[in-house]
Coordinates of C-alpha atoms in Angstrom, one line a residue:
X835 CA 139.6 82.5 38.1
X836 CA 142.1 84.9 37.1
X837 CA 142.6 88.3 36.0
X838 CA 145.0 87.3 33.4
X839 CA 142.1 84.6 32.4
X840 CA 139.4 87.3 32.2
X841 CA 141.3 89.6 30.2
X842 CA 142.4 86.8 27.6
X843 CA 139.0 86.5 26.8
X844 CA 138.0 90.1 26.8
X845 CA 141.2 90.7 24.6
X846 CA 139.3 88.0 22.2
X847 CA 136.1 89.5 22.1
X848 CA 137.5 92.9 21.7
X849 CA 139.8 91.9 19.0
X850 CA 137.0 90.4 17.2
X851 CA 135.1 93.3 17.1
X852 CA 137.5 95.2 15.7
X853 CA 138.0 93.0 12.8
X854 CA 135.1 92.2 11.3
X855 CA 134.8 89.4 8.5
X856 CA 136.5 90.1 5.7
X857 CA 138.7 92.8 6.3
X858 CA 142.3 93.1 6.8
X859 CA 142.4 93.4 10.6
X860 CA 140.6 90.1 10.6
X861 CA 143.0 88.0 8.7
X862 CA 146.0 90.2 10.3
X863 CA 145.3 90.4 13.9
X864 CA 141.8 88.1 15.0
X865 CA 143.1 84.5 12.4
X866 CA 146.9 84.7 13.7
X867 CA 145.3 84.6 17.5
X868 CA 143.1 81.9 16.5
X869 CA 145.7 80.0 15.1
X870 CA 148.0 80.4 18.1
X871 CA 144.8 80.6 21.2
X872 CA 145.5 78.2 24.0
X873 CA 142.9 78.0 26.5
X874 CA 143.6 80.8 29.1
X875 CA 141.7 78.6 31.9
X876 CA 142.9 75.9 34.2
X877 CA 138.7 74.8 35.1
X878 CA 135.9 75.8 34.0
X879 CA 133.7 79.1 34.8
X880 CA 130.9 79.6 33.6
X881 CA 130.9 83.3 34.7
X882 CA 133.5 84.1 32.1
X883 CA 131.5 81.3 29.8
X884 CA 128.5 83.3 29.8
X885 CA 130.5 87.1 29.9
X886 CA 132.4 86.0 27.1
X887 CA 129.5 85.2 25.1
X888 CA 126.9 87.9 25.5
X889 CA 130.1 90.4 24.5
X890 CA 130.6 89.2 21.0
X891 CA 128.7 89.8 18.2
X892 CA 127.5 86.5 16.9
X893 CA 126.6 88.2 13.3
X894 CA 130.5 88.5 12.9
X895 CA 132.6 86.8 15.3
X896 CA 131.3 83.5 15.1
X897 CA 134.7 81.9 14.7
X898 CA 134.8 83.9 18.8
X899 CA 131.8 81.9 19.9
X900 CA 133.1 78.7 18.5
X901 CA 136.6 79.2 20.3
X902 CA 135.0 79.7 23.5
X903 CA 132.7 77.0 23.7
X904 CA 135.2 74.7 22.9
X905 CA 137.2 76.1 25.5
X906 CA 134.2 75.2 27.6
X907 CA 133.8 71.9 26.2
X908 CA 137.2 70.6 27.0
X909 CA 137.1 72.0 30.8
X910 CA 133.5 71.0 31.7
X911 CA 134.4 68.3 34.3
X912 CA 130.7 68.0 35.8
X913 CA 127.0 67.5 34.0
X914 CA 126.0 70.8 34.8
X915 CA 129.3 72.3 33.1
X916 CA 128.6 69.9 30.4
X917 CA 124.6 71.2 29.7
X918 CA 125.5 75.0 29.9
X919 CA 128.6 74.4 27.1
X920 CA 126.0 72.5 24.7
X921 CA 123.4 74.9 25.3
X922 CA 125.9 77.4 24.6
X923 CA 126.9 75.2 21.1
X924 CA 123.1 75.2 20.5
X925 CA 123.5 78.9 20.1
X926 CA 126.4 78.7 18.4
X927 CA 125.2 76.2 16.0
X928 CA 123.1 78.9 14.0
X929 CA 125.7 81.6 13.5
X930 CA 128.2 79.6 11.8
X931 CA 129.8 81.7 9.1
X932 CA 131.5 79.8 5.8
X933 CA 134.1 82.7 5.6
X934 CA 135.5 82.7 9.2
X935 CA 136.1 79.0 9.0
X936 CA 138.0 78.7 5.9
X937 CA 140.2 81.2 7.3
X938 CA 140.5 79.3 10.3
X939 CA 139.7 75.5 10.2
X940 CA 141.6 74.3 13.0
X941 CA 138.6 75.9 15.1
X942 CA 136.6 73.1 13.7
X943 CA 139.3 70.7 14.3
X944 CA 139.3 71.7 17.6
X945 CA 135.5 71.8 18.4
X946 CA 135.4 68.0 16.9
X947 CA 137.6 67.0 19.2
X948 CA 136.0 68.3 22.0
X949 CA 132.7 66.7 21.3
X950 CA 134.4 63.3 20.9
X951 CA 135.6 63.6 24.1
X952 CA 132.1 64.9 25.6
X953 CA 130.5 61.9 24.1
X954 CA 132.8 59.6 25.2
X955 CA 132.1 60.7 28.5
X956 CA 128.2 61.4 28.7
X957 CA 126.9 59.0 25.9
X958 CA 125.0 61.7 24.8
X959 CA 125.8 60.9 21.1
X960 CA 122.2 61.6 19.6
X961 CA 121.9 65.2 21.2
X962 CA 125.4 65.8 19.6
X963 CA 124.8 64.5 16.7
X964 CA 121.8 66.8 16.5
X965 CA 123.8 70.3 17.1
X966 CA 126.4 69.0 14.4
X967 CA 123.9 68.4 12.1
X968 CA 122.3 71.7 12.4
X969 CA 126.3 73.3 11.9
X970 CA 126.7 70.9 9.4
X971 CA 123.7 72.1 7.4
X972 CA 123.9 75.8 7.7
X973 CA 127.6 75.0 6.7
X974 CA 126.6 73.4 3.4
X975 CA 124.0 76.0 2.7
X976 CA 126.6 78.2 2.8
X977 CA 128.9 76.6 0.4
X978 CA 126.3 75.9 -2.2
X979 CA 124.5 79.7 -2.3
X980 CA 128.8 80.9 -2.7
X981 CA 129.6 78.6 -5.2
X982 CA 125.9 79.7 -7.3
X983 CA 126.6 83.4 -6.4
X984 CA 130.5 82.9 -7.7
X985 CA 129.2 81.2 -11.3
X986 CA 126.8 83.9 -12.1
X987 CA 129.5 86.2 -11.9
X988 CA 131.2 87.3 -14.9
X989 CA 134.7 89.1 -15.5
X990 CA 137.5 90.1 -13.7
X991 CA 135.3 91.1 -10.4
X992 CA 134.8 87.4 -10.1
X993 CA 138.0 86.0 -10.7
X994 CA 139.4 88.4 -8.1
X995 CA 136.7 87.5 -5.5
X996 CA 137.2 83.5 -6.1
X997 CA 141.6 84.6 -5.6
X998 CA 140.9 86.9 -2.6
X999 CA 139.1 83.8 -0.9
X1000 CA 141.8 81.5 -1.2
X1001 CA 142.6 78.1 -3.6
X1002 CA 139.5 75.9 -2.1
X1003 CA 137.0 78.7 -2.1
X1004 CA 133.6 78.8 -3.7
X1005 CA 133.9 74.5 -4.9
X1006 CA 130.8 74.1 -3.6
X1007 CA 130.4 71.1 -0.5
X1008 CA 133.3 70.5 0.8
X1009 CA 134.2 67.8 3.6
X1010 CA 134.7 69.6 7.5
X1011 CA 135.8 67.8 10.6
X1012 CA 132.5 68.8 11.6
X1013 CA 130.6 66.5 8.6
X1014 CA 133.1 63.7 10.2
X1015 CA 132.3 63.9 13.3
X1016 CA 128.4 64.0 12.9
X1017 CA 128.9 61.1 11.0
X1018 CA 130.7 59.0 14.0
X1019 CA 128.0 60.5 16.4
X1020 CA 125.0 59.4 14.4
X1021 CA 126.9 55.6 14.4
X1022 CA 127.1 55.8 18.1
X1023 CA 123.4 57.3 18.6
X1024 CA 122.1 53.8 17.2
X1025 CA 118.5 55.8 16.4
X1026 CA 117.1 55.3 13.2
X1027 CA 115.6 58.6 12.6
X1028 CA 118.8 59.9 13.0
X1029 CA 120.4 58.1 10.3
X1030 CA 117.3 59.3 7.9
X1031 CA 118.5 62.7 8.9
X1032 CA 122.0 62.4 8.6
X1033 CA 121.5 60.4 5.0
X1034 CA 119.5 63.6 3.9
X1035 CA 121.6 66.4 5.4
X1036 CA 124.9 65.0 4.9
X1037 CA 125.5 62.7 2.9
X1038 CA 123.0 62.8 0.0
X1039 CA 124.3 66.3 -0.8
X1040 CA 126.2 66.1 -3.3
X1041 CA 130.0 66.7 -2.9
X1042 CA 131.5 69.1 -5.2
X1043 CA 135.1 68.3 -5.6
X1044 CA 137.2 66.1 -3.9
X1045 CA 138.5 69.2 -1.3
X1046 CA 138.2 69.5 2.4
X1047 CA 138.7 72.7 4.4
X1048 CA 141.3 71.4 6.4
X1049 CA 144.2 70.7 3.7
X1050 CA 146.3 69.4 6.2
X1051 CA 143.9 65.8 5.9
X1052 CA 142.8 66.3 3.1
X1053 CA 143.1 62.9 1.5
X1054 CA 142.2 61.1 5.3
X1055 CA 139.0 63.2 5.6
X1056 CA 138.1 62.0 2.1
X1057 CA 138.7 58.4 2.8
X1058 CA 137.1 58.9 6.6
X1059 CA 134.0 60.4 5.5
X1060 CA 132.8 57.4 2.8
X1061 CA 133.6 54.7 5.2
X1062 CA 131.2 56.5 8.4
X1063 CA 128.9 57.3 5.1
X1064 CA 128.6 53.9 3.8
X1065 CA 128.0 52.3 7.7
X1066 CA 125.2 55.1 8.0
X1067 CA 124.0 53.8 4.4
X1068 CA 124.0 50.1 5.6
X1069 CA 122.3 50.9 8.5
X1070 CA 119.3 52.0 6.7
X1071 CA 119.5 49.0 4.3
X1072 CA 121.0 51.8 1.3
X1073 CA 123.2 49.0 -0.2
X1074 CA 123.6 50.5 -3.0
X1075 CA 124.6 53.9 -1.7
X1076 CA 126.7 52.6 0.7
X1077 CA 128.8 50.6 -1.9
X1078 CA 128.7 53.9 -4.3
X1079 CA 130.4 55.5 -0.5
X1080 CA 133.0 52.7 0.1
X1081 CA 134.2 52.4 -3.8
X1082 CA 135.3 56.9 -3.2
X1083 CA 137.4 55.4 -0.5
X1084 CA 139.5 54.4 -3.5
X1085 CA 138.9 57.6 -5.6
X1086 CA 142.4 59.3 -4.3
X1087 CA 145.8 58.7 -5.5
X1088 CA 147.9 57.8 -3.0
X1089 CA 151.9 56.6 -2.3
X1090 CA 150.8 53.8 0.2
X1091 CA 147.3 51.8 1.1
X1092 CA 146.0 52.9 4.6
X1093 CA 144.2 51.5 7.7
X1094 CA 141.4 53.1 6.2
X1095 CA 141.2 51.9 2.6
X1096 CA 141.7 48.2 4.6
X1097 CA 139.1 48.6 7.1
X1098 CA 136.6 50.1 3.4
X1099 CA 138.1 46.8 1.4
X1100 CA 136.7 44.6 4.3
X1101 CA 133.6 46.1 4.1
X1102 CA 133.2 46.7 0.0
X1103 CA 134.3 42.8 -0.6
X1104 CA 131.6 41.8 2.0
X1105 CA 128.9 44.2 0.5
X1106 CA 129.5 43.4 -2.9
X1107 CA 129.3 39.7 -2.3
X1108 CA 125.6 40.3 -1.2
X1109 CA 124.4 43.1 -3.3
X1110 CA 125.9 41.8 -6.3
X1111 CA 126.9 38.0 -5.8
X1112 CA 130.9 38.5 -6.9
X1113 CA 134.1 39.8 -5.9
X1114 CA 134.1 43.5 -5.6
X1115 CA 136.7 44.9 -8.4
X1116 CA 139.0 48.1 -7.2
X1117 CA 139.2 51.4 -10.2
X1118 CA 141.4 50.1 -12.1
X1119 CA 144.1 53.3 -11.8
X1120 CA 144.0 51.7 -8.0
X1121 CA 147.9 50.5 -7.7
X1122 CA 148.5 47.0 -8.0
X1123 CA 150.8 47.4 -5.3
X1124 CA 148.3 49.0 -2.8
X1125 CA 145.4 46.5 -3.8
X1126 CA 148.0 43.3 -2.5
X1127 CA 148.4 45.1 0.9
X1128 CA 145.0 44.9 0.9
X1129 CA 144.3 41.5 0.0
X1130 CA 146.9 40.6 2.5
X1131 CA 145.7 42.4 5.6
X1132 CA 142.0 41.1 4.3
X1133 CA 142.9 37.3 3.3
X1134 CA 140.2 35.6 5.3
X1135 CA 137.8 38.0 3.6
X1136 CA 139.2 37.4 -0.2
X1137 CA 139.0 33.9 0.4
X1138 CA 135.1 33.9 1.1
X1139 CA 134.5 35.8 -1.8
X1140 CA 136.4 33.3 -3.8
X1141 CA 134.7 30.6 -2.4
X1142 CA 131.6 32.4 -2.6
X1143 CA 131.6 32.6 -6.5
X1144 CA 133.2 29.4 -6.9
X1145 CA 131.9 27.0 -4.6
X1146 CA 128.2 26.2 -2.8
X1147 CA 126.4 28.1 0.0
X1148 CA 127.3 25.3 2.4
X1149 CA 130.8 26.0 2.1
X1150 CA 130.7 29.3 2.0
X1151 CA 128.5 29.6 5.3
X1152 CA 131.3 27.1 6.8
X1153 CA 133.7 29.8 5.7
X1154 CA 132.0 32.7 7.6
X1155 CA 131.3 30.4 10.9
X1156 CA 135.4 30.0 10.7
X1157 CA 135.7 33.4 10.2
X1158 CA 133.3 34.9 12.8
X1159 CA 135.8 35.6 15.7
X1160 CA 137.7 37.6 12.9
X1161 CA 134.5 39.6 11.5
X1162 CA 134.0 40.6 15.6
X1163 CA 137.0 41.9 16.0
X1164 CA 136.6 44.1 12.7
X1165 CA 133.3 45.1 14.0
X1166 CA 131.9 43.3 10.8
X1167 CA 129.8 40.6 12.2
X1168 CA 126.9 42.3 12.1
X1169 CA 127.2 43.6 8.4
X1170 CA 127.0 39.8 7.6
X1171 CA 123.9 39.5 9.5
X1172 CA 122.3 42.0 8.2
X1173 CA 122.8 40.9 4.4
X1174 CA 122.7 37.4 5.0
X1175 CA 119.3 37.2 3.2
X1176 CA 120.8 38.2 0.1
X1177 CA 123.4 35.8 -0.6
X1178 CA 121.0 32.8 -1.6
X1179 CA 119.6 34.5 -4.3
X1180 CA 123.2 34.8 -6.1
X1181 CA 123.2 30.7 -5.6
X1182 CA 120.0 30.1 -7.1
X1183 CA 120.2 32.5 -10.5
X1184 CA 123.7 30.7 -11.0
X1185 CA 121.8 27.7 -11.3
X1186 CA 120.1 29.4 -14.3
X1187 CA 123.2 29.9 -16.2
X1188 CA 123.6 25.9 -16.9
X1189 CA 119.5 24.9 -16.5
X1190 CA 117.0 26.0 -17.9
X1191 CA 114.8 24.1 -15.8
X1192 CA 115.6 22.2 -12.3
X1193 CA 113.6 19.9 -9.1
X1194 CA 113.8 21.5 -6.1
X1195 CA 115.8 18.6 -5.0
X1196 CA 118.5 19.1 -7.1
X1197 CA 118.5 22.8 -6.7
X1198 CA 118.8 22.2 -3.2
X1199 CA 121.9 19.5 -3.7
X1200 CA 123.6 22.4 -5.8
X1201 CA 123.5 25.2 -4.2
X1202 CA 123.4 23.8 -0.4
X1203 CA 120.8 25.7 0.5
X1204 CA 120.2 23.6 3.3
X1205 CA 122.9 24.7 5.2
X1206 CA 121.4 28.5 5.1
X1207 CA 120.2 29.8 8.3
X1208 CA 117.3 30.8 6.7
X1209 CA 116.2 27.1 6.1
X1210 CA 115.3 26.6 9.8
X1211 CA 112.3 23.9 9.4
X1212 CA 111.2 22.8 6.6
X1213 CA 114.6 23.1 4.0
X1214 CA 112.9 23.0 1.0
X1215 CA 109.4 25.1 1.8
X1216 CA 111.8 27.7 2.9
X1217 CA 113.7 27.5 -0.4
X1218 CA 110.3 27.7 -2.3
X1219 CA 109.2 30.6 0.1
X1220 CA 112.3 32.7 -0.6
X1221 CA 112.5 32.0 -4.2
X1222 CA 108.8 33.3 -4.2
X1223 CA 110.2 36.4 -2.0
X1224 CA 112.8 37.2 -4.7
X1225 CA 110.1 38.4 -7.4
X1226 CA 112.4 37.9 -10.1
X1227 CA 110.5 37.3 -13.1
X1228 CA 113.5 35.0 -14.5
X1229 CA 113.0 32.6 -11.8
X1230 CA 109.6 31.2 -11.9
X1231 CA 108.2 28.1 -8.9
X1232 CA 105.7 25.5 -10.8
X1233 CA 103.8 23.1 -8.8
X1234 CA 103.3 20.3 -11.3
X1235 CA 99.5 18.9 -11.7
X1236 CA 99.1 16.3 -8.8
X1237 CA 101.7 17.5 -6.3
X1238 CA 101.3 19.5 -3.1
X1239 CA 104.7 19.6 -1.5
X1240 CA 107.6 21.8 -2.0
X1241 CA 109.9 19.2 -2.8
X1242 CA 107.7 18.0 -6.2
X1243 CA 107.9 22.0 -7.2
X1244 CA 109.8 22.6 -10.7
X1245 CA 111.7 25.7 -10.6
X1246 CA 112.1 27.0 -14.6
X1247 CA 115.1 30.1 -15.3
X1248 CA 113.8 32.2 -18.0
X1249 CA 115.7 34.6 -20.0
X1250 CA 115.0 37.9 -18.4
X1251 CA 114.0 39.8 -21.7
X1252 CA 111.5 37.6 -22.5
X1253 CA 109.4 39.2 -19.6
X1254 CA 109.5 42.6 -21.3
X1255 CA 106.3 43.8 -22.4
X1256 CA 105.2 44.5 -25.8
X1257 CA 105.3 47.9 -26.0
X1258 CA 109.0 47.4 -24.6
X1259 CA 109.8 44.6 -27.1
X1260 CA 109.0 47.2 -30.0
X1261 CA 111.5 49.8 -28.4
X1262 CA 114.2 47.5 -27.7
X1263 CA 117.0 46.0 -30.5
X1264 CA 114.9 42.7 -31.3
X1265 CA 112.7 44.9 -33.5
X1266 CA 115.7 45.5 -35.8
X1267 CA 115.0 42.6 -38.7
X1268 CA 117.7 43.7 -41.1
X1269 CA 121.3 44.2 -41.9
X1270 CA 120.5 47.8 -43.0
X1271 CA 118.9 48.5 -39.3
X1272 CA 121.9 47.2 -37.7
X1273 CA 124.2 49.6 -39.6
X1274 CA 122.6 52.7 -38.3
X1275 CA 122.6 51.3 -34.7
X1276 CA 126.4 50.6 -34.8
X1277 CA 127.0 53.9 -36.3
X1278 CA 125.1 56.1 -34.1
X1279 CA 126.6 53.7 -31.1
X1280 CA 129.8 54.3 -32.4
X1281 CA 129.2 58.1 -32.6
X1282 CA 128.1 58.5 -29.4
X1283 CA 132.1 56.4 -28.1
X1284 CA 133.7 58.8 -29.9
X1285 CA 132.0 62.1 -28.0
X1286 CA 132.2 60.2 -25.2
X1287 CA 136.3 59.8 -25.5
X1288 CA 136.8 63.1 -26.3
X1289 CA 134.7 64.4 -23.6
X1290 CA 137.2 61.9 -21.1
X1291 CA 140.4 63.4 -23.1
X1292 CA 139.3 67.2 -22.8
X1293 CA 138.3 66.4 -19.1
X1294 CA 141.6 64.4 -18.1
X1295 CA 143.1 67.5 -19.3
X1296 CA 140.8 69.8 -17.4
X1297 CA 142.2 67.9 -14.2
X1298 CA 145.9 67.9 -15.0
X1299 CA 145.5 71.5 -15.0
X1300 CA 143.1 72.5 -11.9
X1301 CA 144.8 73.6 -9.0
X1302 CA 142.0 70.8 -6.9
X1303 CA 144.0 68.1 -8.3
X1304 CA 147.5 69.3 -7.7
X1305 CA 146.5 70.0 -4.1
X1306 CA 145.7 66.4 -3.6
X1307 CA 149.1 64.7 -5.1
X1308 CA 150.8 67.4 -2.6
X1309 CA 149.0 65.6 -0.1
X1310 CA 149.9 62.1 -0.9
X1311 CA 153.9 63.5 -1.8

């Protein structure tokens, strides 16, 4: 250890005493060194670790605490540096203050990359994961009380507090490296109580614009965070959140389609397929140009949704055993077993659409269910046993009087209104019996399009004008 090292730190600490939060010395003298700090030590001490820590003032340095333990994080080279850095993070982890890091995000940044790395190294993604989610939640805390504290503010006094803090201050949740970071950890933990926790802390709260602390990324934090978010979704079984997170991939404008928006489009086109038996549609302000680099860098998987709406289930399932060596190598071939099970019941209700009744043999010729892996034995017991598993009301199994097997079952494709109840029947438009009935419908439908347009016109103009949404074409020009 050197002099020169201690005093570095010391110099920190002292500095950061000096310049509490908020004031001018702290965004003159202690942000500047921040921005500029390179770490002082060639190994790590913990003498100065521990020195440098119980001299700051965690209450209003916390940016101080953060910059040392990852200082400590990058030079721990053994697993006894390693457990006194993250039990120094562990401390860290409930001082985090909001204003300190939007003066300095880098800091985060920084720590982020550090406990890659330390993951990488000591597979200890869950315990990780667990200190990022408590920084992650005081974080958000944080951001929500501001932006509630900032709205019930009236007057000039608030308009000057919202300018003093900067363009992206007080939007509410806003995406950190940190919120990244805890999502890739919680992926690499594999534990499923994990994911609950991350799905509750992170990503069911809701975001508040499309900003990010760290400008810089703005748009590739955006796009990063949905695609971890939706794999955390899927892993739970959230289909239907995790195709809500993989469609914001596309919510950006953009000059050029990325690796990202690719690896989502993989993903969304395989997703949709079983959640909602066709082939996922882009916004439609997504560029036509950006959507045919995706189709090309994704052919194999357009094809199989093609084929999937267009041809039967053995074909498709031929399509996906071609295809396997390429949904390895995307990481992607356990998405498709995971939502296999979904995909016959897409088959079976297309059936409906031409029948209104069908045998069980020829429901089994057309959709080629048969060549399923679900239909292991018996081919058409398991088709009777997973149409039974569907509980759709529009698809109904009959055993006609005098059979027993499977194969002599009758299944009958209803309309799926004519399972609402009464009471629902007499709420619903078939109680309307004349023309005078109708009229008031359309017109109070009609009503109701036109505030909704000029809500969209008055809010399109609301965005051309907000300083959020000329931040994000910056990022893309």
């Amino acid at each position: 250890m050197s002099t020169d090292s201690a005093f570095s730190y010391e110099n920190l600490a002292a500095t950061a005493k000096a310049a509490p939060s908020g004031t001018t010395a702290f965004h003159s003298t202690l942000v500047p060194l921040l921005k500029s700090w390179k770490t002082p030590l060639y190994s790590f001490n913990a003498e100065i670790l521990d020195n440098a820590l119980k001299s700051v003032d965690a209450n209003t340095c916390s940016l101080v605490y953060l910059q040392i333990t990852t200082d400590a994080l990058k030079l721990a080279s053994t697993a006894e540096h390693v457990e006194l850095s993250l039990a120094a993070l562990a401390h860290v982890s409930t001082k985090v203050d909001l204003y300190q890091l939007q003066a300095c995000p880098r800091v985060m940044h920084h720590l982020a990359l550090a406990l890659k790395s330390i993951g990488m190294e000591t597979q200890e993604h869950e315990r990780i994961c667990q200190l990022l989610l408590a920084m992650v939640e005081q974080i958000n805390l944080q951001m929500i009380s501001t932006r509630h504290s900032t709205k019930s503010k009236k007057g000039k006094a608030a308009k000057t507090k919202l300018e003093s803090l900067g363009a992206d201050s007080n939007r509410g949740v806003r995406i950190t490296p940190l919120h990244i970071e805890c999502l890739k950890q919680c992926l690499l933990a594999r534990r499923r109580q994990l994911h609950l926790q991350t799905m509750q802390t992170v990503i069911q709260v809701r975001l508040d614009a499309f900003g990010s602390l760290t400008i810089e990324t703005r748009a590739r934090s955006f796009m990063e965070y949905h695609l971890y978010a939706s794999m955390v979704c899927i892993g739970l079984d959230e289909f239907e959140w995790a195709l809500q997170m993989l469609y914001l991939v596309f919510a950006l404008p953009a000059r050029h389609a990325s690796t990202i928006q690719v690896a989502a489009y993989k993903r969304l086109l395989l997703l949709n397929l079983a959640v909602n038996g066709k082939k996922a549609k882009l916004p439609s302000f997504f560029a036509g140009s950006h959507l045919r680099v995706l189709e090309n860098n994704a052919a194999g998987y357009v094809s199989l949704a093609d084929m999937f709406t267009s041809k039967s289930m053995g074909q498709a399932m031929s399509k996906l055993q071609e295809m396997q060596a390429t949904l390895e190598n995307d990481e992607n071939w356990g998405l498709v077993n995971r939502i296999l099970h979904m995909m016959p019941r897409h088959f079976i209700k297309r059936v409906g659409s031409a029948y209104s009744s069908v045998g069980m043999q020829k429901l089994m010729d057309i959709t080629g269910f048969a060549f399923c892996p679900l239909a292991a034995g018996d081919p058409f017991a398991e088709l009777a046993q997973y149409i039974q598993n569907m509980n759709d009301p529009s698809v109904v199994l009959e055993q006609p009087a005098g059979t027993t097997t499977a194969k002599d079952a009758i299944v009958r494709f209803t309309d799926a209104r004519a399972t609402i109840s009464a009471a629902e029947q007499r709420s619903s438009t078939d109680c309307i019996v004349n023309e005078q009935q109708w009229a008031m419908l359309v017109s109070e439908k009609a009503k109701e399009l036109e505030e909704l347009c000029q809500h969209l016109s008055k809010l399109d103009r609301h965005l051309g004008l907000t300083k959020e949404c000329v931040f994000i074409v910056k990022d893309q020009n």
